[in-house]
Amino acid sequence: MTEQRLTQAEFTKLVGEVERLSQLRDQEINREQMEEILQELKLPTDLVDEAMLQLRRREALAVEKKRNNLITMVVIFGFLIVIATTFFWFKIQRQALNNIYVNPGQSKLTLQTNSGMEILNVIDSQKNPEVFYRVILQDAPIGKKLSLGCNWINSNGEISHQNSYQTKEINREVWPTSCKYKFNPSLPMGSWQVEMYLGDRSLSKTEFIVK
């Protein structure tokens, strides 16, 4: 048998381990000692095996309970992380939408034929014009599509027409968009208003006259 050599550090660890095992052995009680103690306590010795079995079961249940508690904690922690991540994601998305604005004076009514060059303040409904409400969005979220809408409110305060549409995928922060309405002679004359909105937030309003 090859002679084993240990360093001083290894020998110190070895002594510590031998001492630990010796203490464990001193703490153990063999079956004869158990029965003697039970007899002194006037307890039946024939229940030792069943008691040991119940003890082992309780120990196993305690280990399983601890493991299940750990699994539950991990699941709850993971669930909280998912909730927090989702919350912050929606918060960021909401903030991006809230950052969108329209500069005053950059919203205008035009005809389709003039490509937005001539601004309309008065609309002649007798000519059945198709009118465009052109708006320039600022700080538009790049890579997103926006769901926008327009309300065309007549002189009676009623919504004569409503647009609802989705933009193309936005590729620049300054984003022009528009909605339209075809007027006809049956519509009430007077002071009208058109409003573009995003969700429940108004982005732009413009007043005009229909004759």
mmCIF file of C-alpha atoms in Angstrom:
data_model
loop_
_atom_site.group_PDB
_atom_site.id
_atom_site.type_symbol
_atom_site.label_atom_id
_atom_site.label_comp_id
_atom_site.label_asym_id
_atom_site.label_seq_id
_atom_site.Cartn_x
_atom_site.Cartn_y
_atom_site.Cartn_z
ATOM 1 C CA MET A 1 0.000 0.000 0.000
ATOM 2 C CA THR A 2 1.395 3.371 -1.006
ATOM 3 C CA GLU A 3 2.137 5.637 1.934
ATOM 4 C CA GLN A 4 -0.115 8.683 1.915
ATOM 5 C CA ARG A 5 1.445 12.025 2.695
ATOM 6 C CA LEU A 6 -0.493 15.118 3.716
ATOM 7 C CA THR A 7 0.393 18.753 3.920
ATOM 8 C CA GLN A 8 0.022 20.532 7.242
ATOM 9 C CA ALA A 9 -3.180 22.198 6.043
ATOM 10 C CA GLU A 10 -4.650 18.889 4.835
ATOM 11 C CA PHE A 11 -3.720 17.197 8.115
ATOM 12 C CA THR A 12 -5.425 19.964 10.090
ATOM 13 C CA LYS A 13 -8.612 19.445 8.046
ATOM 14 C CA LEU A 14 -8.344 15.681 8.570
ATOM 15 C CA VAL A 15 -8.089 16.083 12.341
ATOM 16 C CA GLY A 16 -11.135 18.359 12.317
ATOM 17 C CA GLU A 17 -13.185 15.836 10.309
ATOM 18 C CA VAL A 18 -12.204 12.935 12.600
ATOM 19 C CA GLU A 19 -13.172 15.022 15.599
ATOM 20 C CA ARG A 20 -16.553 15.864 14.033
ATOM 21 C CA LEU A 21 -17.311 12.201 13.233
ATOM 22 C CA SER A 22 -16.282 11.208 16.759
ATOM 23 C CA GLN A 23 -18.703 13.715 18.244
ATOM 24 C CA LEU A 24 -21.497 12.424 16.010
ATOM 25 C CA ARG A 25 -20.785 8.848 17.073
ATOM 26 C CA ASP A 26 -20.832 9.848 20.746
ATOM 27 C CA GLN A 27 -24.239 11.441 20.197
ATOM 28 C CA GLU A 28 -25.702 8.294 18.591
ATOM 29 C CA ILE A 29 -27.685 5.840 20.678
ATOM 30 C CA ASN A 30 -27.762 2.166 19.685
ATOM 31 C CA ARG A 31 -30.849 -0.011 19.972
ATOM 32 C CA GLU A 32 -29.856 -1.579 23.290
ATOM 33 C CA GLN A 33 -29.360 1.830 24.837
ATOM 34 C CA MET A 34 -32.718 2.973 23.469
ATOM 35 C CA GLU A 35 -34.516 -0.016 24.947
ATOM 36 C CA GLU A 36 -32.815 0.446 28.335
ATOM 37 C CA ILE A 37 -33.854 4.092 28.427
ATOM 38 C CA LEU A 38 -37.440 3.231 27.424
ATOM 39 C CA GLN A 39 -37.620 0.584 30.118
ATOM 40 C CA GLU A 40 -36.410 3.067 32.705
ATOM 41 C CA LEU A 41 -39.149 5.406 31.525
ATOM 42 C CA LYS A 42 -41.622 2.515 31.686
ATOM 43 C CA LEU A 43 -42.425 2.815 27.961
ATOM 44 C CA PRO A 44 -43.068 -0.187 25.646
ATOM 45 C CA THR A 45 -39.969 -1.213 23.698
ATOM 46 C CA ASP A 46 -41.965 -3.011 20.994
ATOM 47 C CA LEU A 47 -42.966 0.345 19.530
ATOM 48 C CA VAL A 48 -39.385 1.377 18.740
ATOM 49 C CA ASP A 49 -39.535 0.309 15.077
ATOM 50 C CA GLU A 50 -42.869 2.051 14.481
ATOM 51 C CA ALA A 51 -41.668 5.162 16.291
ATOM 52 C CA MET A 52 -38.500 5.227 14.162
ATOM 53 C CA LEU A 53 -40.625 4.859 11.021
ATOM 54 C CA GLN A 54 -42.871 7.748 12.057
ATOM 55 C CA LEU A 55 -39.813 9.833 12.899
ATOM 56 C CA ARG A 56 -38.290 9.188 9.467
ATOM 57 C CA ARG A 57 -41.612 10.066 7.841
ATOM 58 C CA ARG A 58 -41.804 13.351 9.717
ATOM 59 C CA GLU A 59 -38.238 14.165 8.736
ATOM 60 C CA ALA A 60 -39.012 13.356 5.085
ATOM 61 C CA LEU A 61 -42.179 15.471 5.228
ATOM 62 C CA ALA A 62 -40.223 18.345 6.753
ATOM 63 C CA VAL A 63 -37.659 18.144 3.950
ATOM 64 C CA GLU A 64 -40.418 17.971 1.314
ATOM 65 C CA LYS A 65 -42.268 20.894 2.910
ATOM 66 C CA LYS A 66 -39.094 22.947 2.911
ATOM 67 C CA ARG A 67 -38.488 22.066 -0.730
ATOM 68 C CA ASN A 68 -42.094 22.926 -1.686
ATOM 69 C CA ASN A 69 -41.854 26.229 0.174
ATOM 70 C CA LEU A 70 -38.673 27.021 -1.718
ATOM 71 C CA ILE A 71 -40.342 26.157 -5.043
ATOM 72 C CA THR A 72 -43.358 28.312 -4.114
ATOM 73 C CA MET A 73 -41.090 31.236 -3.233
ATOM 74 C CA VAL A 74 -39.240 30.885 -6.543
ATOM 75 C CA VAL A 75 -42.536 30.760 -8.479
ATOM 76 C CA ILE A 76 -43.921 33.804 -6.631
ATOM 77 C CA PHE A 77 -40.664 35.705 -7.128
ATOM 78 C CA GLY A 78 -40.686 34.868 -10.844
ATOM 79 C CA PHE A 79 -44.336 35.915 -11.099
ATOM 80 C CA LEU A 80 -43.562 39.237 -9.417
ATOM 81 C CA ILE A 81 -40.686 39.812 -11.836
ATOM 82 C CA VAL A 82 -43.030 39.179 -14.789
ATOM 83 C CA ILE A 83 -45.621 41.576 -13.339
ATOM 84 C CA ALA A 84 -43.000 44.257 -12.682
ATOM 85 C CA THR A 85 -41.497 43.857 -16.155
ATOM 86 C CA THR A 86 -44.948 44.034 -17.780
ATOM 87 C CA PHE A 87 -45.867 47.092 -15.694
ATOM 88 C CA PHE A 88 -42.705 48.964 -16.651
ATOM 89 C CA TRP A 89 -43.121 47.962 -20.313
ATOM 90 C CA PHE A 90 -46.663 49.359 -20.399
ATOM 91 C CA LYS A 91 -45.486 52.443 -18.524
ATOM 92 C CA ILE A 92 -42.783 53.056 -21.135
ATOM 93 C CA GLN A 93 -45.273 52.498 -23.971
ATOM 94 C CA ARG A 94 -47.767 54.837 -22.333
ATOM 95 C CA GLN A 95 -45.094 57.459 -21.793
ATOM 96 C CA ALA A 96 -44.101 57.233 -25.461
ATOM 97 C CA LEU A 97 -47.724 57.919 -26.465
ATOM 98 C CA ASN A 98 -48.034 60.762 -23.976
ATOM 99 C CA ASN A 99 -44.956 62.414 -25.494
ATOM 100 C CA ILE A 100 -46.706 62.875 -28.848
ATOM 101 C CA TYR A 101 -47.856 66.437 -29.481
ATOM 102 C CA VAL A 102 -48.875 68.770 -32.302
ATOM 103 C CA ASN A 103 -47.467 72.269 -32.691
ATOM 104 C CA PRO A 104 -50.094 75.041 -32.918
ATOM 105 C CA GLY A 105 -50.607 76.147 -36.482
ATOM 106 C CA GLN A 106 -49.383 72.894 -38.029
ATOM 107 C CA SER A 107 -52.873 71.426 -38.461
ATOM 108 C CA LYS A 108 -54.850 72.475 -41.530
ATOM 109 C CA LEU A 109 -57.805 71.670 -43.741
ATOM 110 C CA THR A 110 -57.111 71.169 -47.444
ATOM 111 C CA LEU A 111 -58.616 69.698 -50.584
ATOM 112 C CA GLN A 112 -57.190 66.562 -52.122
ATOM 113 C CA THR A 113 -56.469 68.377 -55.395
ATOM 114 C CA ASN A 114 -54.139 70.998 -53.937
ATOM 115 C CA SER A 115 -52.005 68.453 -51.993
ATOM 116 C CA GLY A 116 -52.291 70.523 -48.857
ATOM 117 C CA MET A 117 -50.867 73.740 -50.313
ATOM 118 C CA GLU A 118 -54.023 75.830 -49.877
ATOM 119 C CA ILE A 119 -55.475 76.054 -46.380
ATOM 120 C CA LEU A 120 -59.268 76.032 -46.104
ATOM 121 C CA ASN A 121 -61.107 78.127 -43.539
ATOM 122 C CA VAL A 122 -64.439 78.057 -45.349
ATOM 123 C CA ILE A 123 -65.848 74.950 -47.034
ATOM 124 C CA ASP A 124 -68.466 75.187 -49.770
ATOM 125 C CA SER A 125 -70.612 72.074 -49.217
ATOM 126 C CA GLN A 126 -72.490 72.757 -52.478
ATOM 127 C CA LYS A 127 -69.402 71.557 -54.369
ATOM 128 C CA ASN A 128 -69.343 68.180 -52.549
ATOM 129 C CA PRO A 129 -65.662 68.583 -51.640
ATOM 130 C CA GLU A 130 -63.563 65.861 -50.072
ATOM 131 C CA VAL A 131 -61.699 67.664 -47.300
ATOM 132 C CA PHE A 132 -58.521 66.455 -45.610
ATOM 133 C CA TYR A 133 -57.478 67.335 -42.083
ATOM 134 C CA ARG A 134 -53.685 67.247 -42.169
ATOM 135 C CA VAL A 135 -51.776 67.063 -38.890
ATOM 136 C CA ILE A 136 -48.041 66.817 -38.174
ATOM 137 C CA LEU A 137 -47.208 64.722 -35.107
ATOM 138 C CA GLN A 138 -44.114 65.564 -33.071
ATOM 139 C CA ASP A 139 -42.082 63.011 -31.047
ATOM 140 C CA ALA A 140 -43.873 60.131 -32.767
ATOM 141 C CA PRO A 141 -42.649 56.730 -31.480
ATOM 142 C CA ILE A 142 -40.385 55.198 -34.126
ATOM 143 C CA GLY A 143 -41.191 51.582 -35.008
ATOM 144 C CA LYS A 144 -44.793 51.824 -33.769
ATOM 145 C CA LYS A 145 -48.180 52.079 -35.453
ATOM 146 C CA LEU A 146 -50.649 54.547 -33.972
ATOM 147 C CA SER A 147 -54.420 54.116 -33.803
ATOM 148 C CA LEU A 148 -55.839 57.564 -34.503
ATOM 149 C CA GLY A 149 -59.313 58.984 -34.947
ATOM 150 C CA CYS A 150 -61.073 62.164 -36.062
ATOM 151 C CA ASN A 151 -64.425 63.662 -35.084
ATOM 152 C CA TRP A 152 -66.110 66.044 -37.540
ATOM 153 C CA ILE A 153 -68.472 68.053 -35.336
ATOM 154 C CA ASN A 154 -71.186 70.090 -37.058
ATOM 155 C CA SER A 155 -72.718 73.433 -36.094
ATOM 156 C CA ASN A 156 -75.327 71.636 -33.952
ATOM 157 C CA GLY A 157 -72.595 70.101 -31.788
ATOM 158 C CA GLU A 158 -73.211 66.638 -33.254
ATOM 159 C CA ILE A 159 -70.605 64.297 -34.722
ATOM 160 C CA SER A 160 -71.434 64.167 -38.429
ATOM 161 C CA HIS A 161 -68.590 61.817 -39.249
ATOM 162 C CA GLN A 162 -65.937 59.838 -37.422
ATOM 163 C CA ASN A 163 -62.661 58.432 -38.767
ATOM 164 C CA SER A 164 -60.775 55.575 -37.188
ATOM 165 C CA TYR A 165 -57.547 54.320 -38.703
ATOM 166 C CA GLN A 166 -54.040 53.021 -38.029
ATOM 167 C CA THR A 167 -50.923 54.689 -39.339
ATOM 168 C CA LYS A 168 -48.150 52.907 -41.146
ATOM 169 C CA GLU A 169 -45.111 51.927 -39.089
ATOM 170 C CA ILE A 170 -43.529 55.207 -38.044
ATOM 171 C CA ASN A 171 -39.942 55.718 -39.192
ATOM 172 C CA ARG A 172 -39.325 59.314 -38.116
ATOM 173 C CA GLU A 173 -40.217 61.467 -35.117
ATOM 174 C CA VAL A 174 -41.980 64.127 -37.187
ATOM 175 C CA TRP A 175 -44.867 62.242 -38.774
ATOM 176 C CA PRO A 176 -47.544 63.746 -41.059
ATOM 177 C CA THR A 177 -50.962 62.103 -40.998
ATOM 178 C CA SER A 178 -54.485 62.958 -42.112
ATOM 179 C CA CYS A 179 -58.164 62.023 -41.999
ATOM 180 C CA LYS A 180 -60.892 63.042 -44.469
ATOM 181 C CA TYR A 181 -64.589 63.732 -44.896
ATOM 182 C CA LYS A 182 -66.684 64.263 -48.021
ATOM 183 C CA PHE A 183 -69.098 67.161 -47.533
ATOM 184 C CA ASN A 184 -72.494 67.500 -49.251
ATOM 185 C CA PRO A 185 -75.237 70.165 -49.441
ATOM 186 C CA SER A 186 -77.494 68.385 -46.931
ATOM 187 C CA LEU A 187 -75.097 69.097 -44.056
ATOM 188 C CA PRO A 188 -75.907 71.943 -41.638
ATOM 189 C CA MET A 189 -74.124 75.209 -42.323
ATOM 190 C CA GLY A 190 -72.287 77.269 -39.755
ATOM 191 C CA SER A 191 -69.300 76.863 -37.472
ATOM 192 C CA TRP A 192 -67.787 73.350 -37.488
ATOM 193 C CA GLN A 193 -64.881 71.720 -35.705
ATOM 194 C CA VAL A 194 -62.621 68.769 -36.492
ATOM 195 C CA GLU A 195 -60.616 67.027 -33.797
ATOM 196 C CA MET A 196 -57.875 64.403 -34.096
ATOM 197 C CA TYR A 197 -57.374 62.159 -31.081
ATOM 198 C CA LEU A 198 -55.193 59.316 -29.840
ATOM 199 C CA GLY A 199 -57.042 57.049 -27.449
ATOM 200 C CA ASP A 200 -58.803 59.390 -25.028
ATOM 201 C CA ARG A 201 -56.380 62.277 -25.639
ATOM 202 C CA SER A 202 -57.064 65.120 -28.047
ATOM 203 C CA LEU A 203 -54.071 65.933 -30.248
ATOM 204 C CA SER A 204 -55.397 68.778 -32.372
ATOM 205 C CA LYS A 205 -58.588 70.812 -32.967
ATOM 206 C CA THR A 206 -59.424 73.162 -35.821
ATOM 207 C CA GLU A 207 -62.530 75.298 -36.399
ATOM 208 C CA PHE A 208 -63.917 76.167 -39.823
ATOM 209 C CA ILE A 209 -67.058 77.406 -41.558
ATOM 210 C CA VAL A 210 -69.379 75.375 -43.772
ATOM 211 C CA LYS A 211 -71.577 77.275 -46.201
#
